[in-house]
Short mmCIF file of C-alpha atoms in Angstrom, two decimals:
data_model
loop_
_atom_site.label_atom_id
_atom_site.label_comp_id
_atom_site.label_asym_id
_atom_site.label_seq_id
_atom_site.Cartn_x
_atom_site.Cartn_y
_atom_site.Cartn_z
CA UNK A 1 -2.71 44.63 -38.82
CA UNK A 2 -3.59 43.18 -42.12
CA UNK A 3 -1.53 40.08 -43.81
CA UNK A 4 -0.11 40.93 -46.50
CA UNK A 5 -1.27 40.10 -50.27
CA UNK A 6 0.68 37.47 -51.95
CA UNK A 7 -0.17 35.17 -54.88
CA UNK A 8 -0.39 31.08 -55.82
CA UNK A 9 0.20 30.63 -58.98
CA UNK A 10 -1.58 27.28 -59.96
CA UNK A 11 0.29 25.17 -62.73
CA UNK A 12 -0.15 21.61 -62.84
CA UNK A 13 -0.47 21.20 -59.40
CA UNK A 14 -4.25 21.70 -59.34
CA UNK A 15 -5.31 20.50 -55.71
CA UNK A 16 -5.25 22.12 -52.49
CA UNK A 17 -3.73 18.97 -50.29
CA UNK A 18 -0.08 18.50 -50.92
CA UNK A 19 0.56 21.17 -52.55
CA UNK A 20 3.99 22.53 -50.88
CA UNK A 21 3.46 26.24 -52.95
CA UNK A 22 0.09 27.31 -51.70
CA UNK A 23 0.80 25.78 -48.08
CA UNK A 24 3.82 28.32 -48.06
CA UNK A 25 1.70 31.20 -49.72
CA UNK A 26 -1.50 31.15 -46.65
CA UNK A 27 1.57 30.81 -43.97
CA UNK A 28 2.55 34.14 -46.01
CA UNK A 29 -0.41 36.42 -45.95
CA UNK A 30 -3.75 36.65 -47.79
CA UNK A 31 -3.92 34.51 -50.87
CA UNK A 32 -4.90 35.15 -54.39
CA UNK A 33 -5.16 32.16 -56.44
CA UNK A 34 -4.14 32.23 -59.90
CA UNK A 35 -4.36 30.45 -62.93
CA UNK A 36 -3.18 31.52 -65.94
CA UNK A 37 -3.38 30.05 -69.65
CA UNK A 38 -0.69 30.61 -71.62
CA UNK A 39 -0.98 29.43 -75.09
CA UNK A 40 1.56 31.62 -77.03
CA UNK A 41 4.94 31.27 -75.04
CA UNK A 42 8.02 31.58 -77.00
CA UNK A 43 9.02 27.90 -77.28
CA UNK A 44 6.22 26.85 -75.30
CA UNK A 45 4.26 23.50 -76.93
CA UNK A 46 0.85 23.91 -76.82
CA UNK A 47 -1.69 21.18 -75.10
CA UNK A 48 -3.30 18.54 -77.41
CA UNK A 49 -6.55 18.28 -78.09
CA UNK A 50 -7.35 15.58 -74.78
CA UNK A 51 -5.50 17.47 -72.10
CA UNK A 52 -7.41 20.72 -73.30
CA UNK A 53 -10.39 18.43 -72.29
CA UNK A 54 -9.28 17.61 -69.18
CA UNK A 55 -8.05 21.12 -67.86
CA UNK A 56 -11.47 22.57 -68.53
CA UNK A 57 -12.88 19.97 -66.14
CA UNK A 58 -10.09 20.09 -63.36
CA UNK A 59 -10.01 24.04 -63.49
CA UNK A 60 -14.22 23.55 -62.90
CA UNK A 61 -13.07 21.36 -59.79
CA UNK A 62 -10.21 23.43 -58.27
CA UNK A 63 -12.49 26.78 -58.67
CA UNK A 64 -15.21 25.03 -56.67
CA UNK A 65 -13.14 24.09 -53.84
CA UNK A 66 -11.63 27.88 -54.14
CA UNK A 67 -15.43 28.79 -53.30
CA UNK A 68 -15.47 30.17 -56.95
CA UNK A 69 -12.34 32.50 -56.13
CA UNK A 70 -9.65 31.15 -58.59
CA UNK A 71 -8.26 34.04 -60.56
CA UNK A 72 -8.50 32.84 -64.06
CA UNK A 73 -6.41 35.10 -66.74
CA UNK A 74 -5.14 34.37 -70.18
CA UNK A 75 -1.72 35.63 -71.50
CA UNK A 76 1.79 35.80 -70.58
CA UNK A 77 2.06 35.17 -66.90
CA UNK A 78 5.16 37.24 -65.50
CA UNK A 79 3.14 40.42 -66.86
CA UNK A 80 0.03 39.42 -65.14
CA UNK A 81 1.25 38.30 -62.15
CA UNK A 82 3.58 41.69 -62.23
CA UNK A 83 0.39 43.97 -63.05
CA UNK A 84 -1.50 41.61 -60.12
CA UNK A 85 0.90 42.80 -57.52
CA UNK A 86 1.02 46.18 -58.55
CA UNK A 87 -2.77 46.60 -58.39
CA UNK A 88 -3.46 44.81 -55.04
CA UNK A 89 0.60 45.65 -53.49
CA UNK A 90 1.38 42.25 -53.31
CA UNK A 91 4.10 41.33 -51.61
CA UNK A 92 4.47 37.89 -52.48
CA UNK A 93 4.18 35.29 -55.12
CA UNK A 94 4.91 31.75 -54.52
CA UNK A 95 4.28 28.31 -57.19
CA UNK A 96 5.63 24.78 -58.19
CA UNK A 97 7.89 24.31 -60.01
CA UNK A 98 7.39 22.81 -63.57
CA UNK A 99 10.17 20.93 -65.46
CA UNK A 100 9.06 21.47 -69.28
CA UNK A 101 12.32 23.24 -70.77
CA UNK A 102 10.74 26.55 -71.62
CA UNK A 103 8.65 26.85 -68.32
CA UNK A 104 12.00 26.91 -66.28
CA UNK A 105 14.13 29.04 -68.17
CA UNK A 106 10.36 31.50 -67.96
CA UNK A 107 10.58 30.80 -64.12
CA UNK A 108 14.45 31.80 -63.41
CA UNK A 109 13.28 35.05 -65.47
CA UNK A 110 10.34 35.90 -63.31
CA UNK A 111 11.80 34.86 -60.29
CA UNK A 112 15.02 36.98 -60.74
CA UNK A 113 12.88 40.08 -61.75
CA UNK A 114 10.63 39.79 -58.97
CA UNK A 115 13.40 39.26 -56.41
CA UNK A 116 15.16 42.39 -58.00
CA UNK A 117 12.31 44.30 -57.26
CA UNK A 118 12.00 43.66 -53.42
CA UNK A 119 8.62 40.63 -54.19
CA UNK A 120 9.43 37.27 -51.98
CA UNK A 121 9.53 34.99 -54.64
CA UNK A 122 9.80 31.38 -53.72
CA UNK A 123 9.22 27.88 -56.16
CA UNK A 124 8.53 24.28 -54.43
CA UNK A 125 8.72 21.29 -55.55
CA UNK A 126 5.27 19.75 -56.12
CA UNK A 127 5.18 17.56 -58.74
CA UNK A 128 8.18 14.80 -58.08
CA UNK A 129 9.41 12.44 -55.54
CA UNK A 130 13.02 14.05 -55.64
CA UNK A 131 14.15 17.28 -58.27
CA UNK A 132 16.52 15.86 -61.02
CA UNK A 133 19.62 17.20 -59.25
CA UNK A 134 18.73 15.08 -56.33
CA UNK A 135 19.32 12.03 -57.71
CA UNK A 136 22.59 11.48 -59.36
CA UNK A 137 25.64 9.22 -59.64
CA UNK A 138 28.45 9.99 -57.00
CA UNK A 139 30.60 11.77 -59.52
CA UNK A 140 27.27 14.35 -60.43
CA UNK A 141 26.59 12.78 -63.61
CA UNK A 142 23.03 11.90 -64.35
CA UNK A 143 21.96 8.43 -64.73
CA UNK A 144 21.21 6.88 -68.29
CA UNK A 145 20.01 3.76 -67.48
CA UNK A 146 17.21 3.04 -64.93
CA UNK A 147 18.21 -0.09 -62.71
CA UNK A 148 20.56 2.07 -61.24
CA UNK A 149 19.20 5.50 -60.99
CA UNK A 150 16.34 3.75 -58.96
CA UNK A 151 18.09 1.33 -57.17
CA UNK A 152 21.28 2.93 -56.01
CA UNK A 153 20.29 6.74 -57.34
CA UNK A 154 16.95 7.01 -55.40
CA UNK A 155 17.09 5.50 -52.18
CA UNK A 156 20.79 7.57 -51.92
CA UNK A 157 18.89 10.58 -52.26
CA UNK A 158 16.25 12.07 -49.26
CA UNK A 159 12.96 10.18 -48.71
CA UNK A 160 9.57 11.89 -50.19
CA UNK A 161 8.44 14.59 -48.70
CA UNK A 162 5.63 13.29 -46.48
CA UNK A 163 2.08 14.68 -47.55
CA UNK A 164 0.77 18.34 -46.60
CA UNK A 165 -2.32 19.02 -45.57
CA UNK A 166 -4.75 21.22 -47.16
CA UNK A 167 -3.84 24.55 -45.44
CA UNK A 168 -5.87 25.92 -42.78
CA UNK A 169 -7.17 28.78 -42.09
CA UNK A 170 -6.42 29.49 -45.90
CA UNK A 171 -7.49 33.43 -45.95
CA UNK A 172 -8.33 34.28 -49.85
CA UNK A 173 -8.21 37.85 -50.64
CA UNK A 174 -11.14 38.81 -52.99
CA UNK A 175 -9.67 40.87 -56.33
CA UNK A 176 -11.35 42.00 -59.58
CA UNK A 177 -8.90 41.94 -62.32
CA UNK A 178 -9.43 43.16 -65.45
CA UNK A 179 -9.16 40.63 -68.37
CA UNK A 180 -10.44 37.62 -65.38
CA UNK A 181 -12.29 34.88 -67.64
CA UNK A 182 -14.54 32.00 -66.75
CA UNK A 183 -13.37 28.26 -67.34
CA UNK A 184 -15.83 28.13 -70.02
CA UNK A 185 -14.44 31.42 -71.83
CA UNK A 186 -10.96 29.69 -72.22
CA UNK A 187 -12.69 27.80 -74.73
CA UNK A 188 -11.04 24.65 -74.02
CA UNK A 189 -13.52 21.59 -75.15
CA UNK A 190 -14.56 21.89 -78.59
CA UNK A 191 -18.25 20.26 -80.20
CA UNK A 192 -16.79 16.91 -81.89
CA UNK A 193 -18.56 13.88 -79.88
CA UNK A 194 -14.87 12.80 -79.47
CA UNK A 195 -15.29 15.89 -76.38
CA UNK A 196 -18.39 14.05 -75.31
CA UNK A 197 -17.20 10.56 -75.13
CA UNK A 198 -13.88 11.63 -73.07
CA UNK A 199 -15.86 13.47 -70.84
CA UNK A 200 -17.80 10.36 -69.83
CA UNK A 201 -14.83 8.08 -69.11
CA UNK A 202 -12.86 10.04 -66.56
CA UNK A 203 -14.01 12.21 -63.55
CA UNK A 204 -11.78 14.93 -63.08
CA UNK A 205 -10.29 16.85 -60.13
CA UNK A 206 -8.53 16.27 -56.39
CA UNK A 207 -11.53 14.52 -55.06
CA UNK A 208 -11.32 12.38 -58.28
CA UNK A 209 -8.05 11.37 -57.63
CA UNK A 210 -8.21 10.42 -54.30
CA UNK A 211 -10.70 8.17 -54.79
CA UNK A 212 -9.50 6.67 -58.12
CA UNK A 213 -6.12 6.07 -56.19
CA UNK A 214 -8.11 4.07 -53.31
CA UNK A 215 -10.00 2.45 -55.13
CA UNK A 216 -6.96 1.21 -57.02
CA UNK A 217 -5.45 0.54 -53.58
CA UNK A 218 -8.85 -1.73 -52.73
CA UNK A 219 -9.04 -3.84 -55.85
CA UNK A 220 -6.15 -3.05 -58.38
CA UNK A 221 -3.04 -3.34 -56.67
CA UNK A 222 -3.88 -7.32 -55.66
CA UNK A 223 -1.52 -8.98 -58.72
CA UNK A 224 -0.61 -5.51 -60.55
CA UNK A 225 3.03 -7.04 -61.33
CA UNK A 226 1.50 -9.47 -63.62
CA UNK A 227 -2.15 -8.21 -64.16
CA UNK A 228 -0.83 -5.09 -65.25
CA UNK A 229 -0.50 -6.55 -68.60
CA UNK A 230 -4.02 -7.63 -69.30
CA UNK A 231 -5.55 -4.29 -70.45
CA UNK A 232 -9.34 -6.08 -69.66
CA UNK A 233 -7.90 -6.42 -66.22
CA UNK A 234 -8.49 -3.65 -63.89
CA UNK A 235 -4.97 -3.79 -62.59
CA UNK A 236 -3.70 -0.43 -63.53
CA UNK A 237 -4.73 2.40 -61.59
CA UNK A 238 -5.37 4.90 -64.39
CA UNK A 239 -3.63 7.71 -61.89
CA UNK A 240 -1.50 9.40 -64.80
CA UNK A 241 -3.66 12.34 -66.11
CA UNK A 242 -4.62 12.94 -62.42
CA UNK A 243 -0.43 12.98 -61.84
CA UNK A 244 -0.04 14.70 -64.81
CA UNK A 245 -2.41 18.20 -64.12
CA UNK A 246 -1.30 17.64 -60.58
CA UNK A 247 -4.82 16.60 -58.98
CA UNK A 248 -2.55 14.69 -56.77
CA UNK A 249 0.85 14.34 -55.87
CA UNK A 250 3.51 11.43 -56.13
CA UNK A 251 4.22 12.02 -52.28
CA UNK A 252 0.57 11.12 -52.00
CA UNK A 253 0.60 7.75 -53.71
CA UNK A 254 4.01 6.98 -52.36
CA UNK A 255 2.55 7.38 -48.75
CA UNK A 256 -0.15 5.36 -49.37
CA UNK A 257 1.87 2.52 -50.38
CA UNK A 258 3.30 3.02 -47.55
CA UNK A 259 1.07 2.38 -44.80
CA UNK A 260 0.29 -1.04 -46.65
CA UNK A 261 2.02 -4.03 -45.93
CA UNK A 262 5.21 -4.74 -48.54
CA UNK A 263 4.45 -6.61 -51.21
CA UNK A 264 5.91 -7.89 -54.72
CA UNK A 265 3.09 -6.02 -56.53
CA UNK A 266 3.53 -2.41 -53.96
CA UNK A 267 7.15 -2.82 -55.20
CA UNK A 268 6.32 -2.88 -58.60
CA UNK A 269 3.88 0.14 -58.36
CA UNK A 270 6.72 2.20 -56.94
CA UNK A 271 9.08 1.04 -59.41
CA UNK A 272 6.79 2.79 -61.75
CA UNK A 273 6.33 6.03 -60.29
CA UNK A 274 10.67 5.64 -60.23
CA UNK A 275 9.80 5.36 -64.38
CA UNK A 276 8.01 8.63 -64.16
CA UNK A 277 10.90 10.12 -61.74
CA UNK A 278 13.66 8.96 -64.93
CA UNK A 279 11.49 10.35 -67.17
CA UNK A 280 11.90 14.02 -65.72
CA UNK A 281 15.01 13.60 -65.12
CA UNK A 282 15.89 12.99 -68.73
CA UNK A 283 14.00 15.27 -69.99
CA UNK A 284 15.93 17.92 -67.48
CA UNK A 285 19.37 16.98 -68.76
CA UNK A 286 18.25 16.81 -72.10
CA UNK A 287 16.23 19.45 -73.10
CA UNK A 288 15.68 18.04 -76.73
CA UNK A 289 14.35 14.32 -75.44
CA UNK A 290 10.68 15.22 -77.33
CA UNK A 291 12.60 15.90 -81.02
CA UNK A 292 16.09 14.42 -80.91
CA UNK A 293 17.07 10.96 -80.22
CA UNK A 294 19.04 10.46 -77.28
CA UNK A 295 21.56 7.65 -79.45
CA UNK A 296 22.76 9.65 -82.14
CA UNK A 297 23.02 6.39 -84.33
CA UNK A 298 19.46 6.80 -85.16
CA UNK A 299 19.62 10.23 -86.94
CA UNK A 300 20.63 7.93 -90.50
CA UNK A 301 17.50 6.07 -89.77
CA UNK A 302 15.60 5.20 -93.33
CA UNK A 303 12.17 6.07 -92.19
CA UNK A 304 9.31 6.09 -94.51
CA UNK A 305 7.12 8.40 -95.25
CA UNK A 306 3.62 7.19 -96.14
CA UNK A 307 0.13 9.59 -95.16
CA UNK A 308 -1.63 6.66 -95.40
CA UNK A 309 0.25 3.98 -93.09
CA UNK A 310 -0.16 6.93 -90.97
CA UNK A 311 -3.49 7.61 -91.26
CA UNK A 312 -4.07 3.78 -90.68
CA UNK A 313 -2.65 3.56 -87.52
CA UNK A 314 -4.40 6.62 -86.22
CA UNK A 315 -7.55 5.64 -87.07
CA UNK A 316 -7.11 1.88 -85.46
CA UNK A 317 -7.82 0.66 -89.53
CA UNK A 318 -4.09 -1.40 -90.03
CA UNK A 319 -5.97 -5.03 -90.36
CA UNK A 320 -3.75 -5.95 -87.23
CA UNK A 321 -6.47 -6.77 -84.86
CA UNK A 322 -4.42 -5.83 -81.06
CA UNK A 323 -3.32 -2.63 -82.27
CA UNK A 324 -6.13 -1.42 -84.32
CA UNK A 325 -7.87 -2.22 -80.53
CA UNK A 326 -5.30 -0.41 -78.79
CA UNK A 327 -5.75 2.86 -81.56
CA UNK A 328 -9.68 2.76 -80.84
CA UNK A 329 -9.02 2.69 -77.13
CA UNK A 330 -7.14 6.10 -77.35
CA UNK A 331 -9.35 7.55 -79.79
CA UNK A 332 -12.87 6.97 -77.89
CA UNK A 333 -11.16 7.38 -74.24
CA UNK A 334 -8.26 9.74 -74.24
CA UNK A 335 -6.18 6.55 -73.09
CA UNK A 336 -4.01 3.83 -73.66
CA UNK A 337 -3.38 0.36 -71.60
CA UNK A 338 0.47 0.52 -71.04
CA UNK A 339 0.60 -2.77 -73.03
CA UNK A 340 -0.73 -1.44 -76.09
CA UNK A 341 1.44 1.42 -76.05
CA UNK A 342 4.50 -0.38 -76.21
CA UNK A 343 2.50 -2.78 -78.55
CA UNK A 344 1.12 -0.13 -81.00
CA UNK A 345 4.47 1.66 -81.12
CA UNK A 346 6.39 -0.91 -81.86
CA UNK A 347 4.09 -1.71 -84.68
CA UNK A 348 4.01 2.03 -85.77
CA UNK A 349 8.07 2.29 -85.57
CA UNK A 350 9.19 -1.39 -86.55
CA UNK A 351 6.51 -2.45 -89.13
CA UNK A 352 5.41 0.25 -90.75
CA UNK A 353 8.48 2.00 -90.05
CA UNK A 354 7.43 5.33 -89.01
CA UNK A 355 9.33 7.72 -87.18
CA UNK A 356 8.72 8.06 -83.63
CA UNK A 357 7.49 11.53 -83.48
CA UNK A 358 5.21 10.90 -85.40
CA UNK A 359 3.99 8.59 -83.37
CA UNK A 360 4.35 11.08 -79.44
CA UNK A 361 2.61 13.88 -82.01
CA UNK A 362 -0.50 11.78 -82.15
CA UNK A 363 -0.02 10.27 -78.57
CA UNK A 364 -0.03 14.17 -77.44
CA UNK A 365 -2.56 14.99 -79.29
CA UNK A 366 -4.94 12.64 -77.58
CA UNK A 367 -3.97 11.34 -75.02
CA UNK A 368 -5.60 12.49 -71.85
CA UNK A 369 -2.28 12.26 -69.58
CA UNK A 370 0.21 13.48 -72.42
CA UNK A 371 2.59 14.53 -70.33
CA UNK A 372 6.05 15.88 -72.21
CA UNK A 373 8.50 13.86 -70.28
CA UNK A 374 6.90 10.30 -69.87
CA UNK A 375 5.83 10.46 -73.47
CA UNK A 376 8.82 11.41 -75.46
CA UNK A 377 11.01 9.23 -72.86
CA UNK A 378 8.98 6.14 -73.85
CA UNK A 379 8.68 7.43 -77.36
CA UNK A 380 12.62 6.66 -77.92
CA UNK A 381 12.93 3.66 -75.52
CA UNK A 382 10.09 2.02 -77.71
CA UNK A 383 11.76 3.38 -81.28
CA UNK A 384 14.95 2.25 -79.42
CA UNK A 385 16.83 5.16 -79.30
CA UNK A 386 16.36 6.41 -76.28
CA UNK A 387 18.00 5.64 -72.83
CA UNK A 388 18.18 2.81 -71.15
CA UNK A 389 15.60 1.82 -74.59
CA UNK A 390 14.09 -1.34 -76.03
CA UNK A 391 17.03 -2.94 -78.45
CA UNK A 392 15.36 -1.39 -81.70
CA UNK A 393 15.67 -5.80 -83.29
CA UNK A 394 13.48 -6.70 -80.29
CA UNK A 395 10.25 -6.26 -82.25
CA UNK A 396 6.38 -6.51 -80.75
CA UNK A 397 5.09 -9.54 -82.31
CA UNK A 398 1.26 -8.19 -82.55
CA UNK A 399 -0.71 -11.39 -83.04
CA UNK A 400 1.24 -13.25 -80.05
CA UNK A 401 0.85 -10.62 -77.88
CA UNK A 402 -2.61 -10.42 -78.61
CA UNK A 403 -3.04 -14.21 -77.65
CA UNK A 404 -1.10 -13.73 -74.87
CA UNK A 405 -2.53 -10.71 -72.95
CA UNK A 406 -5.97 -10.59 -74.33
CA UNK A 407 -6.36 -14.63 -74.72
CA UNK A 408 -10.28 -14.31 -74.07
CA UNK A 409 -10.56 -11.44 -76.68
CA UNK A 410 -12.71 -9.75 -73.72
CA UNK A 411 -10.23 -6.39 -74.52
CA UNK A 412 -10.07 -6.70 -78.49
CA UNK A 413 -13.78 -7.35 -79.17
CA UNK A 414 -14.78 -4.07 -77.08
CA UNK A 415 -12.85 -2.16 -79.45
CA UNK A 416 -13.32 -4.15 -82.76
CA UNK A 417 -16.74 -5.56 -82.40
CA UNK A 418 -17.04 -5.86 -85.76
CA UNK A 419 -14.75 -8.47 -85.03
CA UNK A 420 -16.75 -10.20 -81.88
CA UNK A 421 -17.69 -13.39 -83.34
CA UNK A 422 -14.52 -14.54 -84.98
CA UNK A 423 -13.37 -17.61 -82.93
CA UNK A 424 -10.45 -16.82 -80.64
CA UNK A 425 -8.44 -18.69 -82.88
CA UNK A 426 -8.36 -16.43 -85.42
CA UNK A 427 -9.25 -12.87 -83.33
CA UNK A 428 -5.65 -12.15 -83.99
CA UNK A 429 -5.11 -12.96 -86.97
CA UNK A 430 -8.14 -13.10 -89.45
CA UNK A 431 -6.88 -13.40 -92.59
CA UNK A 432 -5.83 -17.23 -91.74
CA UNK A 433 -9.34 -17.73 -91.20
CA UNK A 434 -10.64 -19.65 -93.73
CA UNK A 435 -13.54 -18.30 -96.26
CA UNK A 436 -16.52 -19.67 -94.08
CA UNK A 437 -15.40 -18.98 -90.42
CA UNK A 438 -15.09 -15.37 -91.76
CA UNK A 439 -18.91 -15.56 -93.49
CA UNK A 440 -20.41 -16.78 -90.52
CA UNK A 441 -18.39 -14.59 -88.50
CA UNK A 442 -20.24 -11.50 -90.21
CA UNK A 443 -16.71 -10.29 -91.85
CA UNK A 444 -16.17 -9.71 -94.86
CA UNK A 445 -12.20 -8.51 -95.38
CA UNK A 446 -11.54 -5.37 -97.06
CA UNK A 447 -14.86 -4.62 -96.06
CA UNK A 448 -15.95 -4.80 -92.74
CA UNK A 449 -12.41 -4.77 -91.51
CA UNK A 450 -9.00 -4.37 -93.26
CA UNK A 451 -7.08 -6.47 -94.32
CA UNK A 452 -3.06 -5.63 -93.17
CA UNK A 453 -1.69 -2.65 -94.25
CA UNK A 454 1.49 -4.61 -93.92
CA UNK A 455 2.95 -8.37 -93.93
CA UNK A 456 3.87 -9.00 -90.47
CA UNK A 457 7.13 -11.12 -91.06
CA UNK A 458 8.25 -9.51 -93.99
CA UNK A 459 7.98 -6.06 -92.35
CA UNK A 460 10.05 -7.17 -89.75
CA UNK A 461 13.08 -8.41 -91.79
CA UNK A 462 12.58 -4.70 -93.82
CA UNK A 463 12.74 -3.04 -90.44
CA UNK A 464 16.09 -5.30 -89.15
CA UNK A 465 17.89 -4.43 -92.21
CA UNK A 466 16.86 -0.38 -92.10
CA UNK A 467 18.56 -0.86 -88.69
CA UNK A 468 21.58 -2.05 -90.36
CA UNK A 469 22.21 0.68 -92.23
CA UNK A 470 22.39 2.94 -89.64
CA UNK A 471 25.96 1.33 -87.92
#
């Protein structure tokens, strides 16, 4: 008897292992693995430039793991899936859930239409440790503060699912479809030198994600709790882009941690996975999170409109070395160390008085791990207008941050080579260096390196005055 034909719809689950929807599809019949690039979905937010680059290589890796049988299409997923079902007499469609607002709406409509037509349509959780609705207060309402969310809500929720193996056997159904494309024909990579730099900075795909995880567990997890604050040290996992594209699941990471002896460092890394879950909960219950302040008090905040300030921040030319180093890391690698994300975010919204949404948009375009939930929640957090947010009046001093967390200047000098000869004493405040020190270091302020675009103390005072106006 011929096995029924079913579709597995790949989205942000670009892996074969621990893929609940793919496993279910393989149990149901011969599988057509399909990926649909939908760049005109109603309400959708297009991929940023950096994530487009990543997606190109991730799809290539996935296609190779499927022996070149990944069906790649472009257009409306609903129409494409329905046409495939009709042409192949398919009996079912399987996918892992996404949590962006427009996808939730689209998925619900598609599932309803398929089930009404007699098609077996099933969706699964392949992206989170817990579904947003599984972590709630005793009265059923969502948490708004991280600590009780993680320490109470998550601990009351079911234990995270143990990872699934690559499904065996995996019978793929050969299909020729009108409109099928190669990865290259999606034109995800532009010809800017920036794209080549991103390619040189990362390896994409499921195998690369697994290698990254185990390298971190062997070399980075030790002293993670403290070491993760120092950008020159290798104590961060750099798993976020692999998680975003689903090249690895949070369940695989969670259980890999569980195989090791419990330490403060492992507990703290689990805590970071909890922050990712919290961000998804916030987005699920607040679909306008990327655009609208969670704290309505900030709707009256007197943001400044200044394109020159914004451009200087984007280019890493603010004249504040630790800020500029972080922004140049972002531009050169598509990534930024988490400590630097907080520093540059605080500088944008509290020293430059620029709207947090401008920073969120720039990160969305430049980060290879640009994730709607995490990016939006984090920017609202640093701006003081989000859930469990850092108080607006807590303003990072970028000079002290540089001196404390990059005390030898290795990170800063790497991304600001024009300051590499400057002594540690003046590295984070070159405007205070005597002229002979600057000359000996080959630094001409305003020429080889910019003067600060704002005075730190004065801009801090202006931010606090602006905050008072929101009361």
